[in-house]
mmCIF file of C-alpha atoms in Angstrom:
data_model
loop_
_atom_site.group_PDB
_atom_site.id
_atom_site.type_symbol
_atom_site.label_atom_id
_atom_site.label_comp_id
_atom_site.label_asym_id
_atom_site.label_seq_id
_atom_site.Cartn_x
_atom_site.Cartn_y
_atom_site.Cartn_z
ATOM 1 C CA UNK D 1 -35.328 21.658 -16.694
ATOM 2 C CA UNK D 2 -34.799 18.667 -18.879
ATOM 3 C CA UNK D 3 -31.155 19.707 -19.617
ATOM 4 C CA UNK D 4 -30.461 20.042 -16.119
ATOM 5 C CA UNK D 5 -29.784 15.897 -15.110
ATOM 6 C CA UNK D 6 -27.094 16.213 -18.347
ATOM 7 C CA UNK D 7 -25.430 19.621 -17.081
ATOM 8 C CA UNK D 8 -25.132 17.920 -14.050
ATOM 9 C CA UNK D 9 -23.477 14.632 -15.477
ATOM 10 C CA UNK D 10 -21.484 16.447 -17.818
ATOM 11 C CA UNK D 11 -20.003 18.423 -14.376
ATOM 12 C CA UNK D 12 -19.395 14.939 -12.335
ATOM 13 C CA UNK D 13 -17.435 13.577 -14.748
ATOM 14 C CA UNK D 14 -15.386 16.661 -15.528
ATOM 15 C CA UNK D 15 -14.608 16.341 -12.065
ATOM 16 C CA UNK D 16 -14.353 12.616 -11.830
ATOM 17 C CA UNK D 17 -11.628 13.186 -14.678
ATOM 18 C CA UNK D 18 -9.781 16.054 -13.191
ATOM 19 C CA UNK D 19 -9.512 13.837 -9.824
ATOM 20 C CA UNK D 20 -8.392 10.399 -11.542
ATOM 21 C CA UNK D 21 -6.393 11.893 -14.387
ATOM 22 C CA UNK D 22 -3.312 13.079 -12.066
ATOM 23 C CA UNK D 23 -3.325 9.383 -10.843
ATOM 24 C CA UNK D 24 -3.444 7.590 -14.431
ATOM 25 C CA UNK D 25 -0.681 9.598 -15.553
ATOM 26 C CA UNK D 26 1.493 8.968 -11.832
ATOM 27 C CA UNK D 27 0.786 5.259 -13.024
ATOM 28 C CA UNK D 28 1.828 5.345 -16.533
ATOM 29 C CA UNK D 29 5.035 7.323 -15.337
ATOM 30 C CA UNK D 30 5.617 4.506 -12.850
ATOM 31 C CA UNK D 31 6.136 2.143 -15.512
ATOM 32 C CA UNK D 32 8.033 3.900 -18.418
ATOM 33 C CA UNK D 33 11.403 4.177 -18.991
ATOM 34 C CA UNK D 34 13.638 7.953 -18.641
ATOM 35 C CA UNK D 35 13.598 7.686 -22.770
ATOM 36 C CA UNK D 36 9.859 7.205 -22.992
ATOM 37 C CA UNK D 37 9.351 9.978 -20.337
ATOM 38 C CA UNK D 38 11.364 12.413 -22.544
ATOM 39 C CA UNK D 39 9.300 11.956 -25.043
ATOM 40 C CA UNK D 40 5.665 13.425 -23.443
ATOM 41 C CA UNK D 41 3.835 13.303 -20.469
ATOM 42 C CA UNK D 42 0.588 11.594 -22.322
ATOM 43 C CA UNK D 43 2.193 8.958 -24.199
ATOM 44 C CA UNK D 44 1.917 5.180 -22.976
ATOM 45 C CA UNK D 45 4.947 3.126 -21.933
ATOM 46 C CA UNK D 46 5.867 0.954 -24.856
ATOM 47 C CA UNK D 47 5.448 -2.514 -21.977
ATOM 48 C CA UNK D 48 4.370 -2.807 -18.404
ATOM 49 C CA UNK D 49 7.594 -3.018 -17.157
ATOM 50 C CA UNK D 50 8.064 -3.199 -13.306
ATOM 51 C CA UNK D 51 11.830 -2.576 -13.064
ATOM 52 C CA UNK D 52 10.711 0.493 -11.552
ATOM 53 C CA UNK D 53 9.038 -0.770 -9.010
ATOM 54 C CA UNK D 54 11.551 -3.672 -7.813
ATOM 55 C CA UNK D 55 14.074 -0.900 -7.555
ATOM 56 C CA UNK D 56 11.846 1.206 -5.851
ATOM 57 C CA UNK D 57 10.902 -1.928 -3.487
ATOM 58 C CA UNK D 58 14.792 -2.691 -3.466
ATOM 59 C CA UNK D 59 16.885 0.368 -2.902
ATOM 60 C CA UNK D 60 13.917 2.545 -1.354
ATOM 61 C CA UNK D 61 13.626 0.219 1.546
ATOM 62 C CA UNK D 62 9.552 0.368 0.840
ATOM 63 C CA UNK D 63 9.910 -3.671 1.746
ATOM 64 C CA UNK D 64 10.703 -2.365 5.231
ATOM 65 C CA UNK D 65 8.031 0.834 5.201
ATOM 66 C CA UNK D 66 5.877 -1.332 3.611
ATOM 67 C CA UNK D 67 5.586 -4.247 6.739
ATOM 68 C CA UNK D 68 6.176 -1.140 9.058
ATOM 69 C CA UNK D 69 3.053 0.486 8.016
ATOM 70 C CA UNK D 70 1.233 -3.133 8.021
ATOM 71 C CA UNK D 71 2.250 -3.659 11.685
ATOM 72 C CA UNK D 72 1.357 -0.183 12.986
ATOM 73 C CA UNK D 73 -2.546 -0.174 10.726
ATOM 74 C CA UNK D 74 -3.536 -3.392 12.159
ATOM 75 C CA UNK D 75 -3.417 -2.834 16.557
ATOM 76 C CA UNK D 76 -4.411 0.661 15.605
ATOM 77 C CA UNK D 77 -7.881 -0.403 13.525
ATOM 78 C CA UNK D 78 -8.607 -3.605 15.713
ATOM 79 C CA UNK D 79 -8.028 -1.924 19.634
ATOM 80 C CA UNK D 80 -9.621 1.747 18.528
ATOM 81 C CA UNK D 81 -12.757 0.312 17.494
ATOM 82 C CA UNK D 82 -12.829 -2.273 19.978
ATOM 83 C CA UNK D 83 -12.250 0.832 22.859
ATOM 84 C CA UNK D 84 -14.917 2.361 20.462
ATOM 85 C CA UNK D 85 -17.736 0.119 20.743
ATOM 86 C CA UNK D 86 -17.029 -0.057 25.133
ATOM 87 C CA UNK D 87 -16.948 3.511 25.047
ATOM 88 C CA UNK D 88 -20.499 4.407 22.916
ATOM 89 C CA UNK D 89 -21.865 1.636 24.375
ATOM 90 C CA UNK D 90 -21.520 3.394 28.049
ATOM 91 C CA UNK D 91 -22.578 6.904 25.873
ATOM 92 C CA UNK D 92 -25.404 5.485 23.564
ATOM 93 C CA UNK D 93 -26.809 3.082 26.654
ATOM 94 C CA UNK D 94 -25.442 4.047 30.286
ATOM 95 C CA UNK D 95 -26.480 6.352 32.808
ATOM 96 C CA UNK D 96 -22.438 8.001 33.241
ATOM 97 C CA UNK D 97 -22.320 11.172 35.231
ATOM 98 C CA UNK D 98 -20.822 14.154 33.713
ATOM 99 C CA UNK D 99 -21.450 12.097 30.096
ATOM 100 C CA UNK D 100 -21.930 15.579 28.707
ATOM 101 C CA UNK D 101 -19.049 17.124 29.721
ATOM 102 C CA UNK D 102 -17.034 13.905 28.493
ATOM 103 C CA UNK D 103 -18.809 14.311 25.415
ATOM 104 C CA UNK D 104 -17.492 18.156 24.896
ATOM 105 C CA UNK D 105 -14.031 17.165 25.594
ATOM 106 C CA UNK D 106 -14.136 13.972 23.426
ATOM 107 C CA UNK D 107 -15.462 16.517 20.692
ATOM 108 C CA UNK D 108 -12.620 18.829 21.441
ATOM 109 C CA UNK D 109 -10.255 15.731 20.708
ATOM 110 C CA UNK D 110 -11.909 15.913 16.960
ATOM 111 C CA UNK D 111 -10.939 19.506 16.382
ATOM 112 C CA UNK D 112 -7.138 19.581 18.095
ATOM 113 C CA UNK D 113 -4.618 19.236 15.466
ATOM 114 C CA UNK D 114 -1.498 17.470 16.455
ATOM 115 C CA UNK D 115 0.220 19.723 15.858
ATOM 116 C CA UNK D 116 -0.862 21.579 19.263
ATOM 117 C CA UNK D 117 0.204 18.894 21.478
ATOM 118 C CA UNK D 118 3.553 16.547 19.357
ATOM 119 C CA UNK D 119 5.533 18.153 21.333
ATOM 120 C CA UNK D 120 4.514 17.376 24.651
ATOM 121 C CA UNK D 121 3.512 14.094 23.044
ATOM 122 C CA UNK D 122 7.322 13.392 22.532
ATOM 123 C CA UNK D 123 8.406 14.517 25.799
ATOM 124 C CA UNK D 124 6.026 12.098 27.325
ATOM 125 C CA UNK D 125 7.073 9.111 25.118
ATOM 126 C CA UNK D 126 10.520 9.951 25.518
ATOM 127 C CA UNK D 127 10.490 10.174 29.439
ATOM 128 C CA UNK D 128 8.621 6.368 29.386
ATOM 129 C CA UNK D 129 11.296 5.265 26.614
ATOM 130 C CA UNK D 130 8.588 4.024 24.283
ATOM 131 C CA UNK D 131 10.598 6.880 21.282
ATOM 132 C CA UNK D 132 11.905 4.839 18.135
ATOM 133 C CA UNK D 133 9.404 1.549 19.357
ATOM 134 C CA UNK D 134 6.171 0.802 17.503
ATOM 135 C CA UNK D 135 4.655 1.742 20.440
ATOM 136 C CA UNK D 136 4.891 5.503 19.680
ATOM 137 C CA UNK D 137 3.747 4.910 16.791
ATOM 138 C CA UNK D 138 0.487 2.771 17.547
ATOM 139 C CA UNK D 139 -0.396 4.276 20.924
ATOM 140 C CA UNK D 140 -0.631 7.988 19.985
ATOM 141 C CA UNK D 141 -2.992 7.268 17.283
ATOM 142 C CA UNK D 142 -5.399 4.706 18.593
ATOM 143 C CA UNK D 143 -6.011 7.726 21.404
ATOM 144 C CA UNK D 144 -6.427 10.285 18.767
ATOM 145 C CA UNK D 145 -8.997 7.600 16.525
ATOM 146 C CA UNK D 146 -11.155 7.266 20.174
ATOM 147 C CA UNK D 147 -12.575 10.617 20.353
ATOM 148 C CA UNK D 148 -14.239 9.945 16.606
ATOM 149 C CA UNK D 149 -14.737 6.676 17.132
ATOM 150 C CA UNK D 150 -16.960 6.940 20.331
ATOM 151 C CA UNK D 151 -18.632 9.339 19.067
ATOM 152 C CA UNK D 152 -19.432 7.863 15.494
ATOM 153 C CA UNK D 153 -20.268 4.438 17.047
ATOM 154 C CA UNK D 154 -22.113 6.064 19.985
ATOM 155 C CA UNK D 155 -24.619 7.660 17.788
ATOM 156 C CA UNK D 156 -25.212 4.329 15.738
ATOM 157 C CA UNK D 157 -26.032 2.713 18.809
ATOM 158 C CA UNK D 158 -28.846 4.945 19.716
ATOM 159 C CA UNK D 159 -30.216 4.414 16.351
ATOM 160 C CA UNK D 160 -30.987 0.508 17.423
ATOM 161 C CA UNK D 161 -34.601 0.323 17.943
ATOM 162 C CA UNK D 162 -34.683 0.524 22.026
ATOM 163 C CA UNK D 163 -37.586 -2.034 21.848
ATOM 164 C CA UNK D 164 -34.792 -4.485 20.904
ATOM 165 C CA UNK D 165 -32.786 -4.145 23.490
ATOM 166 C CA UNK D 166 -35.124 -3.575 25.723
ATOM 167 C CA UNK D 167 -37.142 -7.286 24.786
ATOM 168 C CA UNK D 168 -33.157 -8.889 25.426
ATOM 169 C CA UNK D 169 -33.235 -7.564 29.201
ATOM 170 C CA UNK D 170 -36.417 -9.090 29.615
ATOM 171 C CA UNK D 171 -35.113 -12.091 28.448
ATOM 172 C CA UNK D 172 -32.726 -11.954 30.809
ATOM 173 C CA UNK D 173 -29.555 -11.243 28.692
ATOM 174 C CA UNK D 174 -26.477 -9.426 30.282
ATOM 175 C CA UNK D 175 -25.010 -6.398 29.235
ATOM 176 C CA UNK D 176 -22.007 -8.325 27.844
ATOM 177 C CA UNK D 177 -24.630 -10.463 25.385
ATOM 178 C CA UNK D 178 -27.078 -7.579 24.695
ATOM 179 C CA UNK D 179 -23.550 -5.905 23.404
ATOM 180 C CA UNK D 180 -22.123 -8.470 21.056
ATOM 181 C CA UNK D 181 -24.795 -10.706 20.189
ATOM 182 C CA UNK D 182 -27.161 -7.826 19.312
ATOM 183 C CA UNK D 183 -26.066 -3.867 19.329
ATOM 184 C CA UNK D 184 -22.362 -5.038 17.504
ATOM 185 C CA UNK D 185 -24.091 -7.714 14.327
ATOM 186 C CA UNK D 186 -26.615 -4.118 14.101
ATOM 187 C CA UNK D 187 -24.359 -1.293 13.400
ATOM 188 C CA UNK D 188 -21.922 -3.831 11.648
ATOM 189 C CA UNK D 189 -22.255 -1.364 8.298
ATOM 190 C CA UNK D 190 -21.112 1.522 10.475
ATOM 191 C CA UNK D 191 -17.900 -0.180 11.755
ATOM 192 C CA UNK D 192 -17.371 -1.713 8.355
ATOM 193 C CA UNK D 193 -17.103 2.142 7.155
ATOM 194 C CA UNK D 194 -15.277 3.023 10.304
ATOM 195 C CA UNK D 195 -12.763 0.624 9.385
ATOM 196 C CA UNK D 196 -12.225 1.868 6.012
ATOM 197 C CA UNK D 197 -11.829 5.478 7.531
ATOM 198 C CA UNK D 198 -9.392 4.317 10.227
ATOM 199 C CA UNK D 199 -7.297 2.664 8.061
ATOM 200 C CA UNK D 200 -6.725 5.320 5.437
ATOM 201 C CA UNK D 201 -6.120 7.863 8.010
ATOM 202 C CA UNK D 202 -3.789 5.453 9.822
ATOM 203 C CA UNK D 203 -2.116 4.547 6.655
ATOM 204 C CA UNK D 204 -1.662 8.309 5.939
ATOM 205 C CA UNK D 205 -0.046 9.851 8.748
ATOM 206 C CA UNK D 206 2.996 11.704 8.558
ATOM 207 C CA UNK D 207 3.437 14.001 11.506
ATOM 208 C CA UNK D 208 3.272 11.633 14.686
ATOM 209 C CA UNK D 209 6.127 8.594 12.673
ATOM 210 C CA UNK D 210 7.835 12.052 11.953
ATOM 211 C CA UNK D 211 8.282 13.422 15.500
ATOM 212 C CA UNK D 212 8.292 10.048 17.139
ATOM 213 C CA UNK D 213 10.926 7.470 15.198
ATOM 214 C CA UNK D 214 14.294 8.648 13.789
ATOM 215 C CA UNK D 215 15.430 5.071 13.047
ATOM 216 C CA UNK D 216 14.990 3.784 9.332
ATOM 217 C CA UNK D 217 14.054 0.558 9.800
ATOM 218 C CA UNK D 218 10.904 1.403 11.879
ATOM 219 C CA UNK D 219 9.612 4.329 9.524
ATOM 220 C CA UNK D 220 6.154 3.814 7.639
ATOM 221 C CA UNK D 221 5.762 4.706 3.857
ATOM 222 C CA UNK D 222 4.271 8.083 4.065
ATOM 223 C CA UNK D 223 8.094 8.809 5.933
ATOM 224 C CA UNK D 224 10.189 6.363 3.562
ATOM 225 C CA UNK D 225 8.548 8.424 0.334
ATOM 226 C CA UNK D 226 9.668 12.081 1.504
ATOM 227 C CA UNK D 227 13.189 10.521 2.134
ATOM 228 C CA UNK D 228 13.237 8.212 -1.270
ATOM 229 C CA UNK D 229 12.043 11.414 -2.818
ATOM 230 C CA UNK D 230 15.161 13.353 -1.619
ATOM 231 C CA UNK D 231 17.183 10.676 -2.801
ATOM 232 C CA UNK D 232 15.651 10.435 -6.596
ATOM 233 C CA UNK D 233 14.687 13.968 -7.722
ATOM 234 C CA UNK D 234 16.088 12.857 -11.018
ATOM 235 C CA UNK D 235 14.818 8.953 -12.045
ATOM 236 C CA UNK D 236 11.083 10.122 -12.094
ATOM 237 C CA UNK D 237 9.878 6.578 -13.429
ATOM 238 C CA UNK D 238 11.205 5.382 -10.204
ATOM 239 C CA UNK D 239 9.936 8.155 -7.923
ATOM 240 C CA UNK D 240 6.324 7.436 -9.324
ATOM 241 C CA UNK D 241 6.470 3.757 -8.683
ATOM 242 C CA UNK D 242 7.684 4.814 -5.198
ATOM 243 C CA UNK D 243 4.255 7.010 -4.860
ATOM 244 C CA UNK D 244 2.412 4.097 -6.387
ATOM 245 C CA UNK D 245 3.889 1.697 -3.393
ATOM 246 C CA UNK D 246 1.756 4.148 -1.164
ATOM 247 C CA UNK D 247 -1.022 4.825 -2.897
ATOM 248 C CA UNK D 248 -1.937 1.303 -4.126
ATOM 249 C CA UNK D 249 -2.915 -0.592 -1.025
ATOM 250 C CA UNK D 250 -5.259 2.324 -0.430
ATOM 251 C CA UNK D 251 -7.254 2.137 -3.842
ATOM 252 C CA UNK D 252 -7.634 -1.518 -3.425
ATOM 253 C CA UNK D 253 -8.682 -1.641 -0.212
ATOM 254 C CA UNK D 254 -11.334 1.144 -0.913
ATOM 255 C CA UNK D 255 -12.655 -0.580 -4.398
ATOM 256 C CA UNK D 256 -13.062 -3.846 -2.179
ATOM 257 C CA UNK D 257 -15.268 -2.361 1.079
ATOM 258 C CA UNK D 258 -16.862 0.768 -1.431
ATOM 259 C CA UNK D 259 -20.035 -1.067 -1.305
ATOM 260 C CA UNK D 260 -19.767 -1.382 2.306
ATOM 261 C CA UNK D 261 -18.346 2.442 2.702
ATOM 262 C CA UNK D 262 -21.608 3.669 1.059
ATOM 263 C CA UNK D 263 -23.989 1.493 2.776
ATOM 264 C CA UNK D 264 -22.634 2.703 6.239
ATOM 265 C CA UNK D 265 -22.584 6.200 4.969
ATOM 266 C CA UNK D 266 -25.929 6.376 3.987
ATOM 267 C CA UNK D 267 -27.146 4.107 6.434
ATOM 268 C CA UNK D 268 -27.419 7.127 9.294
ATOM 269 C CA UNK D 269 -28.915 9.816 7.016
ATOM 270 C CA UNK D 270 -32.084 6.924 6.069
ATOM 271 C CA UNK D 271 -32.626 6.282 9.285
#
């Protein structure tokens, strides 16, 4: 029994090292040189040199995916959880009719891949002449971030003690007050980690800019990669820094809101 807590740190960081080691070695790639690549996988670039990455930045257009991916995160994160928090509040608080039907379907939207519906999707789009706009690309996924995002803040409303809200009415606060003065500043951890969540999976998607845009200067990074990869199969160094472009935004945004992340995670399963 007493060898047990070891066996089972031993095994988390096995896989803690298995998980960051592919990354460490992208990064080290990203800054060597086609010489120092030749000569192993494992050995460190002789300087931090980020000539890769200013041609990456340069010729990869990644200045233009880069501010593309900016302006499409930002609407999405901000007007889905806004939507969110009108829409649990009717669930967690309001007598709706046919709330449980709404419900199903709203769980349905959780489980439909896109790719069942992209091409209706860009039918639609393209018959209201919002194709190639940011539009297509911001619309589409704040609807497909409301069905988890009702739901998610929904329940976290209904874990608000009900004697708190229910001491406001007799106070004689409105709905709109008894919303954003109390209910919002109370499941602040929860939106905090809905944040996080929206903006990685935001960040992230590949099928809907895909389908949607053809035009190069509105395509987001996930997009600009797969095309700067076709382009540099050989210069490696310069492919990695390209990867690292993508990937970097998302570790630091994660390693600044973690503590926040894991408080609204585990806030749900104390209560």
């Amino acid at each position: 029994m007493r060898g047990t807590p070891t066996v089972s740190r031993a095994l988390i960081w096995i896989v803690a090292l298995m998980t960051i080691l592919p990354f460490l070695m992208a990064l080290m790639t990203s800054f060597k040189t086609q010489m120092e690549l030749f000569q192993g996988v494992f050995t460190l670039p002789s300087s931090l040199n980020f000539k890769n990455y200013v041609t990456a930045w340069q010729q990869g257009h990644f200045n233009v995916y880069f501010m593309n991916s900016v302006l499409v995160v930002i609407p999405v994160v901000i007007c889905s959880i806004l939507l969110g928090i009108l829409a649990g509040f009717g669930f967690a608080w309001l007598k709706i009719p046919g709330k449980t039907v709404v419900a199903a379907l709203l769980g349905l939207g959780m489980v439909l891949p896109s790719e069942a519906f992209i091409i209706p999707l860009y039918h639609e789009l393209r018959w209201m002449g919002l194709t190639n706009t940011y539009l297509a690309l911001i619309l589409p996924q704040i609807a497909l971030s409301l069905p988890f995002t009702t739901l998610m803040i929904a329940t976290a409303l209904q874990q608000v003690p009900r004697e708190l809200v229910e001491a406001a009415v007799m106070d004689g606060a409105s709905r709109r007050k008894i919303l954003w003065g109390l209910l919002v500043p109370a499941i602040w951890p929860t939106l905090s980690t809905l944040a996080l969540l929206l903006f990685i999976w935001t960040w992230n998607e590949f099928l809907i800019p895909l389908i949607l845009v053809n035009k190069d200067e509105l395509r987001t990074l996930p997009i600009g990669m797969m095309f700067f990869q076709n382009k540099n199969t050989i210069d490696i160094p310069v492919l990695m820094a390209g990867a690292m472009i993508v990937i970097l935004p998302l570790v630091a945004v994660f390693l600044v809101f973690q503590r926040k992340f894991i408080s609204g995670v585990t806030e749900g399963a104390v209560k």
